XYZ file of N, CA and C in Angstrom:
528
model
N 11.997 5.565 -14.361
C 10.827 5.672 -14.339
C 10.261 6.137 -15.773
N 9.194 5.374 -16.290
C 8.853 5.726 -17.766
C 7.923 7.005 -17.811
N 7.926 7.736 -18.872
C 7.322 8.757 -18.963
C 5.879 8.679 -18.470
N 5.156 7.669 -18.738
C 3.685 7.615 -18.390
C 3.782 7.862 -16.864
N 4.540 6.892 -16.267
C 4.704 7.147 -14.659
C 4.947 8.519 -14.149
N 6.014 9.153 -14.721
C 6.397 10.728 -14.583
C 5.242 11.353 -14.585
N 4.296 11.168 -15.542
C 3.093 12.193 -15.798
C 2.032 11.620 -14.852
N 1.668 10.220 -14.915
C 0.505 9.762 -14.015
C 0.619 9.951 -12.411
N 1.614 9.906 -12.066
C 1.673 9.868 -10.407
C 1.533 11.255 -10.065
N 1.909 12.312 -10.551
C 1.575 13.698 -9.977
C 0.041 14.146 -10.354
N -0.343 13.501 -11.399
C -1.776 13.912 -11.582
C -2.847 13.042 -10.730
N -2.479 11.837 -10.239
C -3.189 11.228 -9.239
C -2.969 11.933 -8.037
N -1.767 11.989 -7.845
C -1.423 12.676 -6.239
C -2.103 14.176 -6.053
N -2.322 14.905 -7.144
C -2.826 16.283 -6.818
C -4.176 16.321 -6.237
N -5.129 15.492 -6.624
C -6.366 15.523 -5.860
C -6.249 14.975 -4.392
N -5.224 14.125 -4.263
C -5.102 13.839 -2.769
C -4.457 14.965 -1.856
N -3.358 15.687 -2.547
C -2.742 16.672 -1.869
C -3.819 17.643 -1.669
N -4.697 17.957 -2.429
C -5.540 19.325 -2.649
C -6.651 18.843 -1.377
N -6.965 17.456 -1.275
C -8.283 17.163 -0.396
C -7.490 16.964 0.898
N -6.304 16.839 0.926
C -5.613 16.565 2.274
C -5.493 18.042 2.860
N -4.955 18.993 2.240
C -4.689 20.540 2.588
C -6.143 20.955 3.044
N -7.228 20.580 2.315
C -8.689 21.060 2.696
C -9.041 20.410 4.112
N -8.719 19.098 4.116
C -8.932 18.573 5.381
C -8.285 19.118 6.745
N -7.080 19.476 6.309
C -6.147 19.739 7.471
C -6.783 21.400 7.986
N -6.853 22.224 6.901
C -7.273 23.459 7.088
C -8.742 23.787 7.481
N -9.599 22.965 6.980
C -10.973 23.246 7.139
C -11.732 21.715 7.510
N -11.362 21.144 8.836
C -12.140 19.880 9.042
C -13.627 20.083 9.529
N -14.051 21.261 9.844
C -15.262 21.416 10.425
C -16.502 20.941 9.560
N -16.314 21.018 8.198
C -17.497 20.758 7.162
C -17.602 19.392 6.992
N -16.684 18.686 7.720
C -16.631 16.951 7.430
C -16.804 16.379 8.835
N -17.055 17.165 9.868
C -17.218 16.522 11.382
C -18.554 15.977 11.539
N -19.618 16.557 11.276
C -20.941 15.747 11.268
C -21.024 14.636 10.444
N -20.517 14.846 9.311
C -20.513 13.346 8.395
C -19.933 12.370 8.965
N -18.621 12.518 9.405
C -17.449 11.648 10.068
C -17.849 11.016 11.427
N -18.761 11.709 12.139
C -19.059 11.477 13.624
C -19.370 10.193 13.703
N -20.434 9.320 13.009
C -20.745 7.807 13.096
C -19.770 7.050 12.760
N -18.863 7.211 12.046
C -17.712 6.400 11.611
C -16.702 6.407 12.576
N -16.389 7.504 13.137
C -15.565 7.755 14.319
C -15.895 7.247 15.480
N -17.316 7.067 15.885
C -17.686 6.594 17.082
C -17.608 4.967 16.745
N -17.841 4.494 15.690
C -17.686 3.102 15.486
C -16.389 2.575 15.448
N -15.403 3.264 14.851
C -13.957 2.416 14.889
C -12.918 3.305 15.951
N -13.396 4.194 16.442
C -12.230 4.931 17.409
C -11.861 4.071 18.792
N -13.034 3.677 19.301
C -12.785 2.787 20.535
C -11.994 1.703 20.110
N -12.373 0.719 19.366
C -11.728 -0.638 19.278
C -10.414 -0.364 18.593
N -10.208 0.514 18.087
C -8.636 0.825 17.360
C -7.759 1.767 18.298
N -8.334 2.216 19.324
C -7.667 3.098 20.425
C -7.305 4.339 19.667
N -8.114 4.965 18.931
C -8.003 6.269 18.579
C -8.705 7.270 19.392
N -8.335 8.506 19.182
C -8.934 9.560 19.793
C -10.446 9.684 19.229
N -11.507 10.077 20.203
C -12.936 9.931 19.829
C -13.277 11.390 19.281
N -12.505 12.240 18.822
C -12.736 13.616 18.316
C -12.501 13.309 16.746
N -13.764 13.628 15.924
C -13.622 13.393 14.595
C -12.829 14.533 13.937
N -12.656 15.646 14.491
C -11.702 16.753 13.905
C -10.216 16.428 13.771
N -9.851 15.580 14.935
C -8.406 15.250 15.184
C -8.310 14.196 13.998
N -9.038 13.227 13.996
C -8.880 11.992 12.873
C -9.191 12.728 11.379
N -9.725 13.673 11.340
C -9.790 14.225 9.913
C -8.752 15.014 9.510
N -8.131 15.651 10.407
C -6.679 16.340 10.378
C -5.850 15.408 10.159
N -5.670 14.231 10.803
C -4.755 13.209 10.726
C -4.851 12.723 9.454
N -6.114 12.269 8.970
C -6.167 11.576 7.671
C -5.801 12.638 6.589
N -5.981 13.949 6.830
C -5.306 14.807 5.796
C -4.259 14.837 5.716
N -3.559 14.823 6.601
C -2.102 15.096 6.848
C -1.310 13.922 6.212
N -1.554 12.619 6.417
C -1.473 11.482 5.758
C -1.769 11.485 4.424
N -2.799 12.122 4.044
C -3.048 12.154 2.350
C -2.027 13.207 1.733
N -1.750 14.412 2.409
C -0.912 15.293 1.869
C 0.701 14.612 1.862
N 1.053 13.988 2.642
C 2.543 13.434 2.951
C 2.764 12.481 2.053
N 1.557 11.587 1.814
C 1.647 10.542 0.985
C 1.680 10.907 -0.491
N 0.638 11.669 -0.610
C 0.544 12.247 -1.975
C 1.790 12.796 -2.707
N 2.603 13.988 -1.853
C 3.804 14.574 -2.450
C 4.643 13.480 -2.504
N 4.772 12.686 -1.576
C 5.993 11.608 -1.689
C 5.686 10.715 -3.158
N 4.316 10.419 -3.302
C 3.756 9.635 -4.580
C 4.285 10.600 -5.876
N 3.878 11.716 -5.743
C 4.104 12.484 -6.889
C 5.643 12.763 -7.400
N 6.421 12.479 -6.259
C 7.950 12.724 -6.709
C 8.358 11.271 -6.932
N 7.581 10.331 -7.016
C 8.032 9.145 -7.287
C 8.857 8.444 -6.112
N 8.622 8.722 -4.752
C 9.349 8.350 -3.621
C 8.358 7.212 -2.807
N 8.771 5.993 -2.695
C 8.277 4.863 -2.168
C 6.785 4.764 -2.757
N 6.765 4.518 -3.975
C 5.389 4.462 -4.657
C 4.517 3.465 -4.261
N 5.074 2.474 -3.953
C 4.075 1.345 -3.633
C 3.565 1.436 -2.337
N 4.405 2.074 -1.170
C 3.951 1.892 0.231
C 3.006 3.439 0.232
N 3.416 4.639 -0.642
C 2.484 5.503 -0.618
C 1.287 5.476 -1.305
N 1.219 4.665 -2.346
C -0.232 4.130 -3.123
C -0.968 3.396 -1.989
N -0.282 2.645 -1.187
C -1.206 1.994 -0.201
C -1.839 2.922 0.692
N -0.842 3.878 1.283
C -1.511 4.775 2.171
C -2.439 5.779 1.699
N -2.310 6.123 0.231
C -3.339 7.165 -0.247
C -4.776 5.952 -0.340
N -4.433 4.872 -0.839
C -5.779 4.160 -0.710
C -6.397 4.060 0.612
N -5.641 3.911 1.558
C -6.217 3.806 3.027
C -6.786 5.115 3.383
N -6.415 6.351 3.089
C -6.910 7.455 3.254
C -8.075 7.832 2.511
N -8.339 7.365 1.449
C -9.723 7.639 0.821
C -10.629 6.349 1.108
N -10.186 5.567 1.738
C -11.570 4.502 1.912
C -12.624 4.804 3.147
N -11.990 5.693 4.339
C -13.235 6.126 4.853
C -14.127 7.115 4.160
N -13.769 7.941 3.166
C -14.412 8.864 2.470
C -15.554 7.997 1.723
N -14.988 6.942 0.955
C -16.080 5.978 0.255
C -16.998 5.405 1.027
N -16.652 5.046 2.228
C -17.582 4.484 3.138
C -18.702 5.512 3.450
N -18.386 6.825 3.913
C -19.024 7.719 4.037
C -19.989 8.149 3.256
N -19.604 8.301 1.752
C -20.253 8.666 0.781
C -21.545 7.594 0.370
N -20.987 6.203 0.607
C -22.103 5.380 0.487
C -23.126 5.459 1.600
N -22.792 5.761 2.890
C -24.016 5.853 3.840
C -24.435 7.044 3.392
N -24.000 8.221 3.058
C -24.754 9.473 2.709
C -25.679 9.257 1.564
N -25.389 8.456 0.736
C -26.078 8.042 -0.497
C -27.122 7.162 -0.192
N -27.110 6.360 0.809
C -28.336 5.524 1.058
C -29.374 6.296 1.681
N -28.892 7.126 2.561
C -29.944 8.024 3.138
C -30.342 9.373 2.581
N -29.741 9.748 1.617
C -30.308 11.155 0.821
C -31.326 10.729 0.137
N -32.387 11.606 0.133
C -33.838 11.403 -0.526
C -33.795 12.516 -1.645
N -33.182 13.644 -1.485
C -33.287 14.682 -2.630
C -32.470 14.389 -3.539
N -33.060 14.526 -4.996
C -32.405 13.981 -5.923
C -31.109 14.677 -6.467
N -30.995 15.998 -6.272
C -29.977 16.786 -6.790
C -28.868 16.459 -5.889
N -29.121 16.344 -4.586
C -27.952 16.222 -3.499
C -27.682 14.556 -3.512
N -28.217 13.667 -4.036
C -28.146 12.380 -4.222
C -27.327 12.198 -5.572
N -27.410 12.959 -6.440
C -26.643 12.919 -7.693
C -25.203 13.400 -7.290
N -25.131 14.331 -6.411
C -24.040 15.179 -6.023
C -23.172 13.826 -5.228
N -23.960 13.311 -4.287
C -23.022 12.244 -3.480
C -22.645 11.220 -4.437
N -23.358 10.741 -5.248
C -22.924 9.642 -6.235
C -21.815 10.173 -7.031
N -21.800 11.356 -7.612
C -20.616 12.035 -8.173
C -19.314 11.920 -7.483
N -19.328 12.179 -6.106
C -18.249 12.050 -5.303
C -17.870 10.705 -4.898
N -18.869 9.761 -4.783
C -18.584 8.333 -4.445
C -17.770 7.789 -5.591
N -18.304 8.054 -6.946
C -17.498 7.484 -8.147
C -16.248 8.204 -8.234
N -15.927 9.527 -8.027
C -14.585 10.110 -7.883
C -13.779 9.407 -7.012
N -14.391 9.159 -5.653
C -13.232 8.657 -4.623
C -13.069 7.097 -5.065
N -13.990 6.453 -5.706
C -13.871 5.031 -5.944
C -12.751 5.023 -7.088
N -12.851 6.169 -7.927
C -11.545 6.123 -8.999
C -10.298 6.427 -8.415
N -10.403 7.249 -7.549
C -9.031 7.481 -6.878
C -8.589 6.223 -6.101
N -9.442 5.608 -5.551
C -9.375 4.402 -4.617
C -8.746 3.203 -5.518
N -9.185 3.161 -6.887
C -8.671 2.113 -7.740
C -7.158 2.506 -8.270
N -7.050 3.762 -8.399
C -5.644 4.313 -8.944
C -4.741 4.080 -7.866
N -5.126 4.544 -6.759
C -4.182 4.297 -5.522
C -3.864 2.814 -5.443
N -4.860 1.932 -5.477
C -4.426 0.407 -5.620
C -3.688 -0.079 -6.593
N -3.915 0.371 -7.940
C -2.873 -0.089 -8.582
C -1.568 0.560 -8.586
N -1.229 1.746 -8.088
C -0.222 2.167 -7.809
C 0.449 1.420 -6.745
N -0.127 0.868 -5.578
C 0.328 0.252 -4.928
C 0.961 -1.129 -5.075
N 0.575 -1.605 -6.573
C 1.078 -3.199 -6.696
C 2.117 -2.793 -8.030
N 1.993 -1.676 -8.524
C 2.807 -1.286 -9.615
C 4.605 -1.856 -9.272
N 5.017 -2.850 -9.928
C 6.452 -2.876 -9.536
C 7.541 -2.179 -10.585
N 6.720 -1.500 -11.644
C 7.810 -0.725 -12.489
C 8.594 -1.807 -13.287
N 7.908 -2.973 -13.553
C 8.754 -4.015 -14.393
C 9.765 -4.891 -13.436
N 9.985 -4.451 -12.425
C 10.877 -5.147 -11.374
C 10.062 -6.169 -10.635
N 10.588 -7.318 -10.208
C 9.988 -8.162 -9.419
C 9.548 -7.626 -8.023
N 8.645 -8.136 -7.653
C 7.962 -8.041 -6.336
C 8.550 -8.425 -5.141
N 8.294 -7.927 -4.106
C 8.920 -8.693 -2.574
C 8.690 -10.425 -2.756
N 7.581 -10.574 -2.964
C 7.224 -12.026 -2.753
C 8.034 -12.757 -3.866
N 8.386 -12.452 -5.063
C 8.952 -13.262 -5.975
C 10.361 -13.006 -5.651
N 10.764 -12.030 -5.095
C 12.342 -11.939 -4.557
C 12.481 -12.839 -3.553
N 11.284 -12.948 -2.543
C 11.597 -13.867 -1.441
C 11.597 -15.359 -1.820
N 10.656 -15.773 -2.697
C 10.602 -17.172 -3.284
C 11.931 -17.497 -4.187
N 12.486 -16.438 -4.862
C 13.493 -16.809 -5.781
C 14.728 -16.972 -4.708
N 14.877 -16.260 -3.759
C 15.979 -16.495 -2.725
C 16.002 -17.550 -2.077
N 14.861 -18.143 -1.478
C 14.645 -19.481 -0.945
C 14.985 -20.570 -1.958
N 14.593 -20.276 -3.225
C 14.925 -21.428 -4.116
C 16.525 -21.458 -4.268
N 16.747 -20.384 -4.194
C 18.386 -20.260 -4.617
C 19.272 -20.776 -3.283
N 18.614 -20.437 -2.205
C 19.490 -20.868 -0.947
C 19.298 -22.532 -1.087
N 17.990 -23.136 -1.448
C 17.770 -24.465 -1.259
C 18.923 -25.291 -2.118
N 18.989 -24.567 -3.430
C 19.648 -25.256 -4.501
C 21.544 -25.105 -4.018
N 21.813 -24.172 -3.346
C 22.891 -23.841 -3.024
C 23.242 -25.059 -1.947
N 22.347 -25.052 -1.005
C 22.769 -26.183 0.242
C 22.803 -27.452 -0.489
N 21.790 -27.710 -1.616
C 22.262 -29.058 -1.989
C 23.462 -29.375 -2.690
N 23.956 -28.357 -3.304
C 25.305 -28.526 -3.920
C 26.181 -28.543 -2.664
N 26.123 -27.774 -1.816
C 27.060 -27.960 -0.825
C 27.041 -29.106 0.067
N 25.939 -29.810 0.191
C 25.913 -31.183 0.601
C 26.412 -32.339 -0.022
N 26.226 -32.040 -1.332
C 26.923 -33.137 -2.398
C 28.321 -33.101 -2.358
N 28.793 -31.588 -2.514
C 30.237 -31.466 -2.432
C 31.107 -32.036 -0.891
N 30.196 -31.806 -0.059
C 30.746 -32.342 1.322
C 30.736 -33.831 1.475
N 29.648 -34.500 0.789
C 29.685 -36.045 0.669
C 30.816 -36.597 -0.161
N 31.066 -36.060 -1.421
C 32.227 -36.258 -2.113
C 33.480 -35.949 -1.282
N 33.562 -35.107 -0.715
C 34.796 -34.764 -0.060
C 35.406 -35.750 0.932
N 33.991 -36.214 1.634
C 34.197 -37.202 2.871
C 34.316 -38.419 2.457
N 33.837 -38.798 1.320
C 34.275 -40.267 0.584
C 35.805 -40.272 0.241
N 35.921 -39.254 -0.240
C 37.583 -38.995 -0.874
C 38.622 -39.076 0.379
N 38.224 -38.231 1.606
C 39.001 -38.471 2.901
C 38.927 -39.836 3.328
N 37.840 -40.498 3.308
C 37.848 -41.896 3.934
C 38.696 -42.721 3.021
N 38.447 -42.590 1.762
C 39.385 -43.413 0.974
C 40.932 -43.184 1.225
N 41.398 -42.045 1.421
C 42.892 -41.418 1.555
C 43.346 -42.316 2.876
N 42.257 -41.935 3.750
C 42.684 -42.476 5.150
C 42.820 -44.043 5.061
N 42.102 -44.863 4.367
C 42.116 -46.211 4.234
C 43.567 -46.501 3.495
N 43.687 -45.693 2.679
C 44.996 -46.067 1.851
C 46.202 -45.734 2.752
N 46.123 -44.653 3.355
C 47.318 -44.184 4.175
C 47.622 -45.425 5.529
N 46.434 -45.789 5.918
C 46.397 -46.775 7.028
C 47.218 -48.105 6.412
N 46.619 -48.459 5.359
C 47.262 -49.785 4.628
C 48.664 -49.472 4.279
N 49.058 -48.373 3.978
C 50.383 -48.245 3.397
C 51.484 -48.348 4.919
N 51.003 -47.812 5.963
C 52.060 -47.920 7.072
C 52.357 -49.239 7.417
């Protein structure tokens, strides 16, 4: 892992861990803001209707994924998990921003939205960072190409051997 990744991952993860801890310990301050979103998505996704439970669960995932990401464990998966945990917050900030009339509170919502968008972008970048190694898609294509080439070589070798065996059989029949 490069020095930049060793520094950047914990720096990005710190805000997720802190927000996740706050969500687990103090979900009540987010409940009313999250209620419309929970009512909209809970039933179709077979999730609990209680916003507090979902806020705590999101916070726990945020903390766990953030800690693993900071340590460099499963960085692509945890980066994707972090992006998924911040996405509902982005949506809620957009909805609050649209309905807020007070200029000072609107500026605060805009600041929160931009912070969350930055965190979402960082998490998405982390989820596609291969650290210079080929990704799974490339590995799959490469393995398929290698397998196809190997099959062609085997087929050619089998045909050569079959022709050789046929010639040998004809010679041995003609000799007897």
